[in-house]
Amino acid sequence: MSIGMSKLLVIGISLFVCLLFQCEEIYGKEYVVGDEKGWSPDHNVSSWPEGKKFKAGDVLNFKYTNPSFEVVALINYPGYYEACDPYPVAKDIYTSGNDHVVLEKGPNAFVPFDISYCKRGMKLQVEAD
Ligand SMILES: *[C@@H]1O[C@H](CO)[C@@H](O)[C@H](O)[C@H]1NC(C)=O
C-alpha cells in the first residue's frame, strides 16, 4: 500500500470513529427539542431540558410546521422570558421549521413568535456550561 493510500485510510477511519462516538466532543451534541413531540404546545416543552447537561456549542434542533411557532431567541436579560415579552430582547428569529441553534455559554432562552403560546407555557430555557 502506498503512503498516500494509508493516509487516506487513516483519515477515513478517524471520520468513521468520529461519526460513531466522538463528533459530539468535537462539534457539540445535537438535541431535538421536545424529542418526538417537537417544538409544540402539545406537551410541556419547558420541562424537556430536565436531566440533560448542555454545553456551549451543542445544537438545539427546533422542529415545527406552524409559523406561529417560529423561534425567537432572546438576549439574556432578566424578566422578559418569564413575562413572555420577547421583542425588546429578541436576538434572532428562526423561521425554517427545522431550525438549528448553537447554544452559547449561560442561559439560552427561546419563545414562539406568537406569544399567546408562550403565555400558555410553550417556552424553553436551557443553561449551557
Ligand atoms: C412545565 O415545566 C416547567 C419546568 O419543569 C414547570 O415549571 C411548569 O410548572 C410546568 N408546567 C405545567 C403546566 O406542568
Short mmCIF file of C-alpha atoms and ligand atoms in Angstrom, two decimals:
data_model
loop_
_atom_site.label_atom_id
_atom_site.label_comp_id
_atom_site.label_asym_id
_atom_site.label_seq_id
_atom_site.Cartn_x
_atom_site.Cartn_y
_atom_site.Cartn_z
CA MET A 1 0.00 0.00 0.00
CA SER A 2 1.37 3.43 -0.86
CA ILE A 3 1.83 6.14 1.77
CA GLY A 4 -0.95 8.17 0.14
CA MET A 5 -3.35 5.27 0.43
CA SER A 6 -2.61 4.62 4.09
CA LYS A 7 -3.07 8.30 4.89
CA LEU A 8 -6.46 8.17 3.25
CA LEU A 9 -7.29 5.08 5.22
CA VAL A 10 -6.34 6.76 8.49
CA ILE A 11 -8.48 9.78 7.65
CA GLY A 12 -11.35 7.51 6.69
CA ILE A 13 -11.14 5.51 9.89
CA SER A 14 -10.96 8.63 12.07
CA LEU A 15 -14.00 10.09 10.35
CA PHE A 16 -15.84 6.84 10.92
CA VAL A 17 -14.88 6.70 14.59
CA CYS A 18 -15.86 10.35 14.90
CA LEU A 19 -19.27 9.57 13.47
CA LEU A 20 -19.68 6.69 15.88
CA PHE A 21 -18.51 8.26 19.11
CA GLN A 22 -16.66 11.46 19.15
CA CYS A 23 -18.23 14.04 16.89
CA GLU A 24 -20.19 15.38 19.80
CA GLU A 25 -16.93 16.02 21.66
CA ILE A 26 -15.62 17.97 18.72
CA TYR A 27 -18.67 19.56 17.17
CA GLY A 28 -21.19 19.61 20.03
CA LYS A 29 -24.13 17.36 20.56
CA GLU A 30 -27.41 17.86 18.74
CA TYR A 31 -30.73 17.67 20.53
CA VAL A 32 -34.20 17.64 19.01
CA VAL A 33 -36.26 19.97 21.19
CA GLY A 34 -39.20 18.09 22.69
CA ASP A 35 -37.90 14.82 21.19
CA GLU A 36 -40.60 13.22 19.01
CA LYS A 37 -43.19 15.80 20.10
CA GLY A 38 -41.09 18.64 18.77
CA TRP A 39 -41.37 22.35 19.49
CA SER A 40 -45.07 22.38 20.14
CA PRO A 41 -47.70 23.36 22.71
CA ASP A 42 -48.98 19.77 22.90
CA HIS A 43 -46.69 19.00 25.81
CA ASN A 44 -44.78 20.90 28.45
CA VAL A 45 -41.69 21.73 26.44
CA SER A 46 -40.28 23.77 29.37
CA SER A 47 -39.64 20.56 31.25
CA TRP A 48 -37.89 18.88 28.30
CA PRO A 49 -34.35 20.03 29.39
CA GLU A 50 -34.69 18.35 32.79
CA GLY A 51 -31.98 15.77 33.36
CA LYS A 52 -29.89 16.90 30.38
CA LYS A 53 -26.48 18.56 30.51
CA PHE A 54 -25.93 21.14 27.80
CA LYS A 55 -22.60 22.61 26.75
CA ALA A 56 -21.78 25.71 24.76
CA GLY A 57 -21.57 24.57 21.14
CA ASP A 58 -24.33 22.00 21.47
CA VAL A 59 -27.12 22.41 18.95
CA LEU A 60 -30.86 22.59 19.55
CA ASN A 61 -32.97 21.46 16.61
CA PHE A 62 -36.44 23.04 16.68
CA LYS A 63 -38.98 21.17 14.54
CA TYR A 64 -42.43 22.59 13.85
CA THR A 65 -44.83 23.22 10.99
CA ASN A 66 -46.98 26.08 12.35
CA PRO A 67 -45.47 29.52 11.55
CA SER A 68 -46.78 30.75 14.92
CA PHE A 69 -44.03 28.65 16.47
CA GLU A 70 -41.14 30.34 14.66
CA VAL A 71 -38.36 30.55 17.21
CA VAL A 72 -37.35 33.80 18.85
CA ALA A 73 -34.01 33.56 20.67
CA LEU A 74 -33.67 36.06 23.49
CA ILE A 75 -30.83 38.10 24.85
CA ASN A 76 -30.33 37.11 28.47
CA TYR A 77 -31.98 39.98 30.29
CA PRO A 78 -34.00 39.28 33.43
CA GLY A 79 -37.77 39.28 33.35
CA TYR A 80 -38.61 39.26 29.64
CA TYR A 81 -38.54 35.50 29.19
CA GLU A 82 -40.64 34.99 32.30
CA ALA A 83 -43.13 37.64 31.15
CA CYS A 84 -43.30 36.31 27.55
CA ASP A 85 -42.29 39.76 26.31
CA PRO A 86 -39.61 38.78 23.80
CA TYR A 87 -39.48 41.60 21.31
CA PRO A 88 -37.36 44.08 23.32
CA VAL A 89 -34.78 41.35 23.86
CA ALA A 90 -35.04 39.39 20.60
CA LYS A 91 -31.61 38.33 19.34
CA ASP A 92 -32.50 36.09 16.40
CA ILE A 93 -35.61 34.74 14.78
CA TYR A 94 -35.55 31.32 13.13
CA THR A 95 -38.27 30.52 10.64
CA SER A 96 -37.38 27.35 8.72
CA GLY A 97 -39.38 24.84 10.77
CA ASN A 98 -36.22 22.78 11.10
CA ASP A 99 -34.00 25.29 12.85
CA HIS A 100 -30.55 24.58 14.25
CA VAL A 101 -29.44 26.88 17.03
CA VAL A 102 -25.97 26.71 18.58
CA LEU A 103 -26.02 27.19 22.35
CA GLU A 104 -23.95 29.87 23.96
CA LYS A 105 -22.49 29.63 27.45
CA GLY A 106 -25.02 30.58 30.10
CA PRO A 107 -28.78 30.75 29.81
CA ASN A 108 -30.31 30.39 26.33
CA ALA A 109 -33.99 31.28 26.15
CA PHE A 110 -36.48 30.70 23.32
CA VAL A 111 -40.13 31.54 22.82
CA PRO A 112 -42.54 31.09 19.92
CA PHE A 113 -43.13 34.05 17.63
CA ASP A 114 -46.81 34.09 18.61
CA ILE A 115 -46.53 34.99 22.28
CA SER A 116 -50.01 33.74 23.11
CA TYR A 117 -48.42 30.27 23.01
CA CYS A 118 -45.66 31.45 25.31
CA LYS A 119 -48.25 32.70 27.77
CA ARG A 120 -49.77 29.22 27.73
CA GLY A 121 -46.41 27.73 28.69
CA MET A 122 -44.66 26.99 25.39
CA LYS A 123 -41.17 28.32 26.10
CA LEU A 124 -37.74 26.94 26.69
CA GLN A 125 -34.71 27.95 28.68
CA VAL A 126 -31.53 25.88 28.86
CA GLU A 127 -28.31 26.53 30.70
CA ALA A 128 -25.13 25.65 28.80
CA ASP A 129 -21.81 25.09 30.61
C1 LIG B 1 -43.78 22.76 32.87
O1 LIG B 1 -42.44 22.51 33.25
C2 LIG B 1 -41.85 23.56 33.99
C3 LIG B 1 -40.40 23.20 34.23
O2 LIG B 1 -40.29 21.95 34.82
C4 LIG B 1 -42.62 23.79 35.29
O3 LIG B 1 -42.05 24.87 35.98
C5 LIG B 1 -44.07 24.11 34.94
O4 LIG B 1 -44.82 24.22 36.12
C6 LIG B 1 -44.67 23.02 34.06
N1 LIG B 1 -45.99 23.43 33.62
C7 LIG B 1 -47.03 22.61 33.62
C8 LIG B 1 -48.30 23.17 33.08
O5 LIG B 1 -46.95 21.46 34.03
#
